[in-house]
Coordinates of N, CA and C in Angstrom, one line a residue:
Chain A
X1 N 0.8 -1.2 0.0 CA 0.0 0.0 0.0 C 0.9 1.2 0.0
X2 N 0.6 2.2 -0.9 CA 1.3 3.4 -0.9 C 1.0 4.3 0.3
X3 N 2.0 5.1 0.7 CA 1.7 6.0 1.8 C 0.7 7.0 1.5
X4 N 0.6 7.5 0.3 CA -0.4 8.5 -0.2 C -1.1 8.0 -1.4
X5 N -2.4 8.0 -1.4 CA -3.2 7.5 -2.5 C -4.0 8.7 -3.1
X6 N -3.9 8.8 -4.4 CA -4.6 9.9 -5.1 C -5.2 9.4 -6.4
X7 N -6.5 9.6 -6.6 CA -7.1 9.2 -7.9 C -6.5 9.9 -9.0
X8 N -5.9 9.2 -10.0 CA -5.3 9.9 -11.1 C -6.2 10.6 -12.1
X9 N -7.5 10.4 -12.0 CA -8.4 11.0 -13.0 C -8.2 10.3 -14.3
X10 N -8.5 11.0 -15.4 CA -8.7 12.4 -15.5 C -10.1 12.8 -15.0
X11 N -10.2 14.0 -14.5 CA -11.5 14.6 -14.1 C -11.8 15.7 -15.0
X12 N -13.0 15.7 -15.6 CA -13.4 16.8 -16.5 C -14.7 17.3 -16.0
X13 N -14.8 18.7 -15.8 CA -16.0 19.3 -15.3 C -16.2 20.6 -16.1
X14 N -17.5 21.1 -16.1 CA -17.7 22.3 -16.8 C -17.3 23.5 -16.1
X15 N -17.0 24.6 -16.8 CA -16.6 25.8 -16.2 C -17.6 26.3 -15.2
X16 N -17.1 26.8 -14.0 CA -18.1 27.3 -13.0 C -18.4 26.2 -11.9
X17 N -18.1 25.0 -12.2 CA -18.4 23.9 -11.3 C -17.5 23.9 -10.1
X18 N -17.9 23.3 -9.0 CA -17.1 23.1 -7.8 C -16.3 21.8 -8.0
X19 N -15.0 21.9 -7.8 CA -14.2 20.7 -8.0 C -13.7 20.2 -6.6
X20 N -13.8 18.9 -6.4 CA -13.2 18.3 -5.2 C -12.1 17.3 -5.6
X21 N -11.0 17.5 -5.0 CA -9.8 16.7 -5.2 C -9.4 16.1 -3.9
X22 N -9.1 14.8 -3.9 CA -8.9 14.1 -2.6 C -7.7 13.3 -2.5
X23 N -7.2 13.1 -1.4 CA -6.1 12.1 -1.1 C -6.3 11.4 0.2
X24 N -5.9 10.2 0.3 CA -5.9 9.5 1.6 C -4.4 9.1 1.9
X25 N -4.2 8.9 3.1 CA -2.8 8.5 3.5 C -2.8 7.5 4.6
X26 N -1.7 6.9 4.9 CA -1.7 5.8 5.9 C -0.8 6.2 7.1
X27 N 0.1 7.1 6.9 CA 1.1 7.4 8.0 C 0.5 8.5 8.9
X28 N 0.1 8.1 10.1 CA -0.5 9.0 11.1 C 0.4 10.1 11.6
X29 N 1.7 10.0 11.2 CA 2.7 11.0 11.7 C 2.7 12.2 10.8
X30 N 2.0 12.1 9.6 CA 1.9 13.3 8.7 C 1.2 14.5 9.5
X31 N 1.9 15.6 9.4 CA 1.4 16.8 10.1 C 1.2 18.0 9.2
X32 N 1.9 18.0 8.1 CA 2.0 19.1 7.2 C 1.5 18.7 5.8
X33 N 0.5 19.4 5.3 CA -0.2 18.9 4.1 C -0.2 20.0 3.0
X34 N 0.1 19.7 1.8 CA 0.3 20.6 0.8 C -0.5 20.2 -0.5
X35 N -0.8 21.2 -1.3 CA -1.3 20.9 -2.6 C -0.4 21.7 -3.6
X36 N 0.0 21.0 -4.7 CA 0.8 21.6 -5.7 C -0.1 21.5 -7.0
X37 N 0.1 22.5 -7.9 CA -0.5 22.5 -9.2 C 0.6 22.4 -10.2
X38 N 0.4 21.6 -11.2 CA 1.4 21.4 -12.2 C 0.8 21.5 -13.6
X39 N 1.2 22.6 -14.3 CA 0.7 22.7 -15.7 C 1.6 21.8 -16.5
X40 N 1.1 21.5 -17.7 CA 1.8 20.7 -18.6 C 3.2 21.3 -19.0
X41 N 4.2 20.4 -18.9 CA 5.6 20.8 -19.2 C 6.1 21.9 -18.3
X42 N 5.6 22.0 -17.0 CA 6.1 22.9 -16.0 C 6.4 22.1 -14.7
X43 N 7.2 22.8 -13.9 CA 7.4 22.2 -12.5 C 6.2 22.4 -11.6
X44 N 6.1 21.6 -10.6 CA 4.9 21.8 -9.6 C 5.1 23.2 -8.9
X45 N 3.9 23.8 -8.7 CA 3.8 25.1 -8.1 C 3.0 24.9 -6.8
X46 N 3.6 25.4 -5.7 CA 2.9 25.3 -4.4 C 1.6 26.1 -4.4
X47 N 0.5 25.5 -4.1 CA -0.8 26.2 -4.2 C -1.3 26.5 -2.8
X48 N -1.3 25.6 -1.9 CA -1.7 25.8 -0.5 C -1.0 24.8 0.4
X49 N -0.9 25.2 1.7 CA -0.4 24.3 2.7 C -1.2 24.5 4.0
X50 N -1.4 23.4 4.7 CA -2.1 23.5 6.0 C -1.3 22.6 7.0
X51 N -1.4 23.0 8.2 CA -0.7 22.3 9.3 C -1.7 21.7 10.2
X52 N -1.7 20.3 10.3 CA -2.6 19.6 11.2 C -4.0 19.6 10.6
X53 N -5.0 19.4 11.4 CA -6.4 19.3 10.9 C -7.0 20.7 10.7
X54 N -8.1 20.7 9.9 CA -8.8 22.0 9.8 C -8.9 22.4 8.3
X55 N -9.5 23.6 8.2 CA -9.7 24.1 6.8 C -8.8 25.4 6.6
X56 N -8.5 25.6 5.4 CA -7.8 26.9 5.0 C -8.3 27.3 3.7
X57 N -8.6 28.6 3.6 CA -9.2 29.1 2.4 C -8.3 30.2 1.8
X58 N -8.2 30.2 0.5 CA -7.4 31.2 -0.2 C -8.1 31.5 -1.5
X59 N -8.9 32.5 -1.6 CA -9.6 32.8 -2.8 C -10.6 31.7 -3.1
X60 N -10.5 31.2 -4.3 CA -11.4 30.1 -4.8 C -11.0 28.8 -4.3
X61 N -9.9 28.7 -3.6 CA -9.4 27.4 -3.1 C -9.6 27.2 -1.6
X62 N -10.0 26.0 -1.3 CA -10.1 25.6 0.2 C -9.4 24.3 0.3
X63 N -8.5 24.2 1.3 CA -7.9 22.9 1.6 C -8.4 22.5 2.9
X64 N -8.7 21.2 3.0 CA -9.3 20.6 4.2 C -8.6 19.4 4.6
X65 N -8.3 19.2 5.9 CA -7.6 18.1 6.4 C -8.4 17.4 7.5
X66 N -8.6 16.1 7.4 CA -9.3 15.3 8.4 C -8.3 14.3 8.9
X67 N -7.6 14.5 9.9 CA -6.6 13.6 10.4 C -7.2 12.3 10.9
X68 N -8.4 12.4 11.5 CA -9.0 11.2 12.1 C -9.3 10.2 11.0
X69 N -9.6 10.7 9.8 CA -9.9 9.8 8.7 C -8.7 9.6 7.7
X70 N -7.6 10.4 8.0 CA -6.5 10.3 7.1 C -6.9 10.7 5.7
X71 N -7.5 11.9 5.6 CA -8.1 12.2 4.3 C -8.0 13.7 4.2
X72 N -7.5 14.2 3.0 CA -7.3 15.6 2.7 C -8.1 15.9 1.4
X73 N -8.5 17.1 1.3 CA -9.3 17.6 0.1 C -8.8 19.0 -0.3
X74 N -9.0 19.2 -1.6 CA -8.8 20.5 -2.1 C -10.1 20.8 -2.9
X75 N -10.8 21.9 -2.6 CA -12.0 22.4 -3.3 C -11.7 23.6 -4.1
X76 N -12.1 23.6 -5.3 CA -12.0 24.7 -6.2 C -13.4 25.2 -6.5
X77 N -13.7 26.5 -6.2 CA -15.0 27.0 -6.5 C -14.9 27.8 -7.8
X78 N -16.0 27.9 -8.5 CA -16.1 28.7 -9.7 C -14.9 28.4 -10.6
X79 N -14.8 27.1 -10.9 CA -13.6 26.6 -11.7 C -13.5 27.3 -13.0
X80 N -12.3 27.6 -13.4 CA -12.0 28.3 -14.7 C -11.1 27.3 -15.6
X81 N -11.2 27.6 -16.9 CA -10.3 26.8 -17.8 C -8.9 26.9 -17.4
X82 N -8.5 28.0 -16.8 CA -7.1 28.1 -16.4 C -6.7 27.2 -15.2
X83 N -7.7 26.7 -14.6 CA -7.4 25.7 -13.5 C -7.1 24.3 -14.0
X84 N -7.2 24.1 -15.3 CA -6.9 22.8 -15.9 C -5.4 22.5 -15.7
X85 N -5.1 21.5 -15.0 CA -3.7 21.1 -14.6 C -3.7 19.8 -13.9
X86 N -2.6 19.3 -13.5 CA -2.5 18.2 -12.6 C -2.3 18.7 -11.2
X87 N -3.1 18.2 -10.3 CA -3.0 18.6 -8.9 C -2.4 17.5 -8.0
X88 N -1.3 17.8 -7.3 CA -0.6 16.8 -6.5 C -0.8 17.1 -5.1
X89 N -1.3 16.2 -4.3 CA -1.2 16.4 -2.8 C 0.2 15.9 -2.4
X90 N 0.6 16.5 -1.2 CA 1.9 16.2 -0.7 C 1.8 16.3 0.8
X91 N 2.6 15.6 1.5 CA 2.5 15.6 3.0 C 3.9 15.2 3.6
X92 N 4.1 15.7 4.8 CA 5.3 15.5 5.5 C 5.1 15.2 7.0
X93 N 5.9 14.3 7.6 CA 5.7 14.0 9.0 C 6.2 15.0 10.0
X94 N 7.0 15.9 9.5 CA 7.6 16.8 10.4 C 7.1 18.2 10.2
X95 N 7.4 19.1 11.2 CA 7.1 20.5 11.0 C 7.9 21.1 9.8
X96 N 9.1 20.6 9.7 CA 9.9 20.9 8.5 C 9.4 20.0 7.3
X97 N 9.2 20.6 6.2 CA 8.7 19.8 5.0 C 9.9 19.3 4.3
X98 N 11.0 19.0 5.0 CA 12.2 18.6 4.2 C 12.0 17.3 3.4
X99 N 11.3 16.3 3.9 CA 11.0 15.2 3.1 C 9.5 15.1 2.8
X100 N 9.2 15.3 1.6 CA 7.8 15.4 1.2 C 7.4 14.1 0.5
X101 N 6.2 13.5 0.8 CA 5.7 12.4 0.1 C 4.6 12.9 -0.8
X102 N 4.7 12.6 -2.1 CA 3.7 13.1 -3.0 C 2.7 12.1 -3.5
X103 N 1.5 12.5 -3.7 CA 0.5 11.7 -4.4 C 0.9 11.6 -5.9
X104 N 0.2 10.8 -6.6 CA 0.5 10.6 -8.0 C -0.1 11.7 -8.9
X105 N -1.0 12.5 -8.3 CA -1.6 13.6 -9.1 C -2.9 13.2 -9.7
X106 N -3.8 14.2 -9.7 CA -5.1 14.1 -10.4 C -5.1 15.1 -11.6
X107 N -5.3 14.6 -12.8 CA -5.4 15.5 -13.9 C -6.8 16.1 -14.1
X108 N -6.9 17.4 -14.0 CA -8.2 18.1 -14.0 C -8.3 18.9 -15.3
X109 N -9.5 18.8 -15.9 CA -9.8 19.6 -17.1 C -11.1 20.3 -16.9
X110 N -11.0 21.6 -17.1 CA -12.2 22.4 -17.0 C -12.7 22.8 -18.4
X111 N -13.9 22.4 -18.7 CA -14.5 22.6 -20.1 C -15.1 24.0 -20.1
X112 N -14.8 24.8 -21.1 CA -15.4 26.1 -21.2 C -16.9 26.0 -21.5
Chain B
X1 N 9.3 33.2 -1.8 CA 9.5 32.2 -2.9 C 10.8 32.3 -3.5
X2 N 11.1 31.5 -4.5 CA 12.4 31.5 -5.2 C 12.2 31.3 -6.7
X3 N 13.1 31.9 -7.5 CA 13.1 31.6 -8.9 C 14.1 30.6 -9.2
X4 N 13.7 29.5 -9.8 CA 14.6 28.4 -10.1 C 14.7 28.1 -11.6
X5 N 15.9 28.0 -12.1 CA 16.0 27.7 -13.5 C 16.8 26.4 -13.6
X6 N 16.5 25.6 -14.7 CA 17.2 24.4 -15.0 C 17.7 24.4 -16.4
X7 N 18.8 23.8 -16.6 CA 19.4 23.6 -17.9 C 19.9 22.2 -18.1
X8 N 19.7 21.5 -19.2 CA 18.8 22.0 -20.3 C 17.4 21.8 -20.0
X9 N 16.5 22.3 -20.7 CA 15.0 22.1 -20.5 C 14.6 20.7 -21.0
X10 N 15.3 20.3 -22.0 CA 15.0 18.9 -22.6 C 16.3 18.5 -23.3
X11 N 16.4 17.1 -23.4 CA 17.5 16.6 -24.2 C 17.1 15.2 -24.6
X12 N 17.7 14.8 -25.8 CA 17.6 13.4 -26.3 C 19.0 12.8 -26.3
X13 N 19.2 11.7 -25.6 CA 20.5 11.2 -25.5 C 20.6 9.8 -25.9
X14 N 21.8 9.3 -26.2 CA 22.0 8.0 -26.6 C 22.3 7.1 -25.4
X15 N 21.9 5.9 -25.5 CA 22.2 4.9 -24.4 C 23.7 4.9 -24.1
X16 N 24.1 4.8 -22.8 CA 25.5 4.7 -22.4 C 26.2 6.0 -22.2
X17 N 25.5 7.1 -22.6 CA 26.1 8.4 -22.4 C 25.7 9.0 -21.0
X18 N 26.2 10.2 -20.7 CA 25.8 10.8 -19.4 C 25.3 12.2 -19.7
X19 N 24.5 12.7 -18.9 CA 23.9 14.1 -19.0 C 24.0 14.8 -17.7
X20 N 24.5 16.0 -17.6 CA 24.5 16.8 -16.4 C 23.5 17.9 -16.5
X21 N 22.6 17.9 -15.5 CA 21.5 18.9 -15.4 C 21.9 19.9 -14.4
X22 N 21.7 21.2 -14.7 CA 22.1 22.3 -13.8 C 20.8 22.9 -13.2
X23 N 21.0 23.3 -12.0 CA 19.9 24.0 -11.2 C 20.4 25.3 -10.6
X24 N 19.8 26.4 -10.9 CA 20.3 27.7 -10.4 C 19.1 28.4 -9.7
X25 N 19.4 28.9 -8.5 CA 18.4 29.6 -7.7 C 18.8 31.0 -7.6
X26 N 17.8 31.9 -7.5 CA 18.1 33.3 -7.4 C 18.4 33.8 -6.0
X27 N 18.4 32.9 -5.0 CA 18.7 33.3 -3.7 C 19.5 32.2 -3.0
X28 N 20.1 32.4 -1.9 CA 20.9 31.4 -1.2 C 19.9 30.5 -0.4
X29 N 20.1 29.2 -0.6 CA 19.2 28.2 0.1 C 20.1 27.1 0.6
X30 N 19.7 26.6 1.8 CA 20.5 25.5 2.4 C 20.2 24.2 1.7
X31 N 19.0 23.9 1.6 CA 18.6 22.6 1.1 C 18.1 22.6 -0.3
X32 N 18.6 21.7 -1.1 CA 18.2 21.5 -2.5 C 17.9 20.0 -2.7
X33 N 16.9 19.8 -3.5 CA 16.5 18.4 -3.7 C 16.4 18.1 -5.2
X34 N 16.7 16.8 -5.5 CA 16.5 16.4 -6.9 C 15.4 15.3 -6.9
X35 N 14.5 15.4 -7.9 CA 13.4 14.5 -8.0 C 13.3 13.9 -9.4
X36 N 12.7 12.8 -9.6 CA 12.4 12.2 -10.9 C 10.9 12.1 -11.0
X37 N 10.4 12.4 -12.1 CA 8.9 12.3 -12.3 C 8.7 11.5 -13.7
X38 N 8.4 10.3 -13.6 CA 8.1 9.5 -14.8 C 6.7 9.7 -15.3
X39 N 6.4 9.5 -16.5 CA 5.1 9.8 -17.1 C 4.0 9.2 -16.3
X40 N 3.1 10.0 -15.9 CA 1.9 9.5 -15.1 C 2.2 9.1 -13.7
X41 N 3.4 9.4 -13.3 CA 3.8 8.9 -11.9 C 4.0 10.1 -11.0
X42 N 4.1 9.8 -9.7 CA 4.4 10.9 -8.8 C 5.8 11.3 -8.8
X43 N 6.2 12.3 -8.0 CA 7.5 12.7 -7.9 C 8.3 11.8 -6.9
X44 N 9.4 11.3 -7.3 CA 10.2 10.4 -6.5 C 11.5 11.2 -6.1
X45 N 11.8 11.3 -4.9 CA 13.0 11.9 -4.4 C 14.2 11.1 -4.7
X46 N 15.2 11.7 -5.4 CA 16.4 11.0 -5.7 C 17.4 11.2 -4.6
X47 N 17.6 12.5 -4.2 CA 18.6 12.8 -3.2 C 18.4 14.2 -2.7
X48 N 19.0 14.5 -1.5 CA 19.0 15.8 -0.9 C 20.4 16.3 -1.0
X49 N 20.6 17.6 -1.4 CA 21.9 18.1 -1.6 C 22.1 19.4 -0.8
X50 N 22.9 19.2 0.3 CA 23.2 20.4 1.1 C 24.6 20.9 0.8
X51 N 24.8 22.2 0.8 CA 26.1 22.7 0.5 C 27.1 22.4 1.5
X52 N 28.2 21.9 1.1 CA 29.3 21.6 2.0 C 29.3 20.2 2.5
X53 N 28.4 19.4 2.1 CA 28.4 18.0 2.5 C 28.0 17.1 1.4
X54 N 28.2 15.8 1.6 CA 27.8 14.8 0.6 C 26.3 14.8 0.4
X55 N 25.8 14.5 -0.8 CA 24.4 14.4 -1.0 C 23.9 13.1 -0.3
X56 N 22.7 13.1 0.2 CA 22.0 12.0 0.8 C 21.0 11.4 -0.2
X57 N 21.3 10.1 -0.5 CA 20.5 9.4 -1.5 C 19.4 8.6 -0.9
X58 N 18.2 8.6 -1.6 CA 17.1 7.7 -1.2 C 17.3 6.3 -1.6
X59 N 16.6 5.4 -1.0 CA 16.7 4.0 -1.4 C 16.4 3.8 -2.9
X60 N 17.3 3.1 -3.5 CA 17.1 2.8 -4.9 C 17.9 3.7 -5.8
X61 N 18.5 4.7 -5.2 CA 19.4 5.6 -6.0 C 20.8 5.6 -5.4
X62 N 21.8 5.6 -6.3 CA 23.2 5.5 -5.8 C 24.0 6.6 -6.5
X63 N 25.1 6.9 -5.8 CA 25.9 8.0 -6.2 C 26.6 7.8 -7.5
X64 N 26.9 6.5 -7.8 CA 27.6 6.2 -9.1 C 26.7 6.5 -10.3
X65 N 25.4 6.3 -10.1 CA 24.5 6.5 -11.2 C 24.0 8.0 -11.3
X66 N 23.9 8.6 -10.1 CA 23.4 10.0 -10.0 C 24.3 10.9 -9.2
X67 N 25.5 11.1 -9.6 CA 26.4 12.0 -8.9 C 25.8 13.4 -8.8
X68 N 26.0 14.0 -7.7 CA 25.4 15.4 -7.4 C 26.5 16.3 -6.9
X69 N 26.6 17.5 -7.4 CA 27.5 18.5 -6.9 C 26.6 19.6 -6.3
X70 N 27.2 20.3 -5.3 CA 26.6 21.4 -4.6 C 27.7 22.4 -4.2
X71 N 28.2 23.1 -5.2 CA 29.4 23.9 -4.9 C 29.1 25.2 -4.1
X72 N 27.9 25.7 -4.1 CA 27.6 26.9 -3.4 C 26.1 26.9 -3.0
X73 N 25.6 27.9 -2.4 CA 24.2 28.0 -1.9 C 23.2 28.3 -3.0
X74 N 23.6 28.5 -4.2 CA 22.7 28.9 -5.3 C 22.7 27.9 -6.5
X75 N 23.5 26.9 -6.4 CA 23.7 26.1 -7.6 C 23.9 24.6 -7.2
X76 N 23.4 23.7 -8.1 CA 23.6 22.3 -7.9 C 23.5 21.6 -9.3
X77 N 24.2 20.5 -9.5 CA 24.1 19.7 -10.7 C 23.8 18.3 -10.3
X78 N 23.0 17.6 -11.2 CA 22.7 16.2 -11.1 C 23.2 15.6 -12.4
X79 N 24.0 14.6 -12.4 CA 24.4 13.8 -13.6 C 23.7 12.5 -13.6
X80 N 23.1 12.2 -14.8 CA 22.6 10.9 -15.0 C 23.6 10.1 -15.8
X81 N 24.2 9.1 -15.2 CA 25.3 8.4 -15.8 C 24.9 7.1 -16.5
X82 N 25.7 6.8 -17.6 CA 25.5 5.5 -18.3 C 24.0 5.3 -18.5
X83 N 23.4 6.2 -19.2 CA 22.0 6.2 -19.4 C 21.4 5.0 -20.1
X84 N 20.2 4.6 -19.8 CA 19.4 3.6 -20.5 C 18.0 4.2 -20.7
X85 N 17.3 3.5 -21.6 CA 15.9 4.1 -21.8 C 15.1 4.2 -20.6
X86 N 15.3 3.4 -19.6 CA 14.6 3.4 -18.3 C 14.8 4.8 -17.6
X87 N 15.9 5.5 -17.9 CA 16.2 6.8 -17.3 C 15.4 7.9 -17.9
X88 N 14.6 7.6 -19.0 CA 13.8 8.6 -19.6 C 12.7 9.1 -18.6
X89 N 12.8 10.4 -18.3 CA 11.9 10.9 -17.3 C 12.1 12.5 -17.2
X90 N 11.3 13.1 -16.4 CA 11.5 14.5 -16.1 C 12.3 14.6 -14.8
X91 N 13.3 15.4 -14.8 CA 14.1 15.6 -13.6 C 13.9 17.0 -13.1
X92 N 13.6 17.1 -11.8 CA 13.3 18.4 -11.2 C 14.1 18.7 -10.0
X93 N 14.6 19.9 -9.9 CA 15.2 20.3 -8.7 C 14.2 21.2 -7.9
X94 N 14.4 21.1 -6.6 CA 13.6 22.0 -5.7 C 14.4 22.5 -4.6
X95 N 13.9 23.6 -4.0 CA 14.6 24.2 -2.9 C 13.7 24.4 -1.7
X96 N 14.2 24.4 -0.6 CA 13.4 24.6 0.6 C 13.6 26.0 1.2
X97 N 12.5 26.7 1.4 CA 12.5 28.0 1.9 C 12.0 28.0 3.3
X98 N 12.7 28.5 4.3 CA 12.3 28.5 5.6 C 11.2 29.5 5.9
X99 N 10.2 29.1 6.7 CA 9.2 30.1 7.1 C 7.9 29.3 7.4
X100 N 7.1 29.9 8.3 CA 5.8 29.3 8.6 C 6.0 28.0 9.5
X101 N 5.0 27.3 9.6 CA 5.0 26.0 10.4 C 5.8 24.9 9.8
X102 N 6.0 25.0 8.5 CA 6.8 24.1 7.7 C 7.6 24.8 6.7
X103 N 8.5 24.1 6.1 CA 9.3 24.7 5.0 C 8.8 24.2 3.6
X104 N 8.2 25.1 2.9 CA 7.7 24.8 1.6 C 8.9 24.5 0.6
X105 N 8.6 23.7 -0.4 CA 9.6 23.5 -1.4 C 9.1 24.2 -2.7
X106 N 10.0 24.8 -3.4 CA 9.7 25.4 -4.7 C 10.5 24.7 -5.8
X107 N 9.8 24.4 -6.9 CA 10.4 23.6 -7.9 C 10.9 24.4 -9.1
X108 N 11.9 23.9 -9.8 CA 12.3 24.4 -11.1 C 11.3 23.8 -12.2
X109 N 11.5 24.3 -13.4 CA 10.6 23.9 -14.5 C 10.8 22.4 -15.0
X110 N 11.9 21.8 -14.6 CA 12.2 20.4 -15.0 C 13.0 20.3 -16.2
X111 N 13.7 19.1 -16.3 CA 14.4 18.8 -17.5 C 13.8 17.5 -18.0
X112 N 13.4 17.5 -19.3 CA 12.7 16.4 -19.9 C 13.8 15.6 -20.6
X113 N 14.1 14.4 -20.2 CA 15.1 13.6 -20.7 C 14.6 12.4 -21.5
X114 N 15.0 12.2 -22.7 CA 14.6 11.0 -23.5 C 15.9 10.2 -23.8
X115 N 16.0 9.0 -23.5 CA 17.1 8.1 -23.8 C 16.8 7.1 -24.9
X116 N 17.5 7.1 -25.9 CA 17.2 6.2 -27.1 C 18.0 4.9 -27.0

C-alpha cells in the first residue's frame, strides 16, 4: 500500500463547477499537508499548505484536512479553464517539510 | 518564494552516455533536492543536496548512477550516468525556503530527458 493515494483521474468538469480533489494517507505521523498544481511541461507550483487538521481558504481554493480519517481535500469554487492542470497532494511527517511524500496527481480539465 | 532555472530544459541522449543537469536559484538556500517524475507517476526523491556535505540518496538511487554536486548555496548539478531508456523521465530540482510552520519547497521547471 502506498503511503499516499490519489485518484489519477482524469477529471473533467464544466466551467463554474465546484471541484473536489482528494487524497488518503496511511502514515498517522503526517502533520503538514500541501497541494501543488502542475501545468503541462512545467514544474509543480505550491498552491496551498495546511498544518494539522482543519480548513484553510485562499480565494477560490479551500484545503481541508481530516486527520482522524487520514483524508485531505482541495476544493476549487467557480472553476476556470485556467485551473486545468494536474494537482498533486503532498505531505510530510515533520514541521519541516524537508522530506515530502507526493501523491500521483489528479489530472483536471475544466471545459469552457 | 524563489526563482529556479534548470538547464537543459530537454534533451535526447544515446544509451550509455551521461547528461549533467544544472539547477540555479536566485537566492541562497541551504537545502536543495532532486526528483524524478516518470510519465503519469508521482515525484520520487532522488537525493538531498546540502552545500558543504555529501548528498544523501534515497533508497534505490546511488551516487555512481546519479552523482550530485553542490558547490555553493545557489547552484547544484545532477548527472545521470551511463543512461538507459529506463532513465527517460522528467528531472526536477527543488529548494526549501524556511518560514511558517513548515518549510515549503519550490520547484524548477524540470528537464525532460529521453534516452534512445
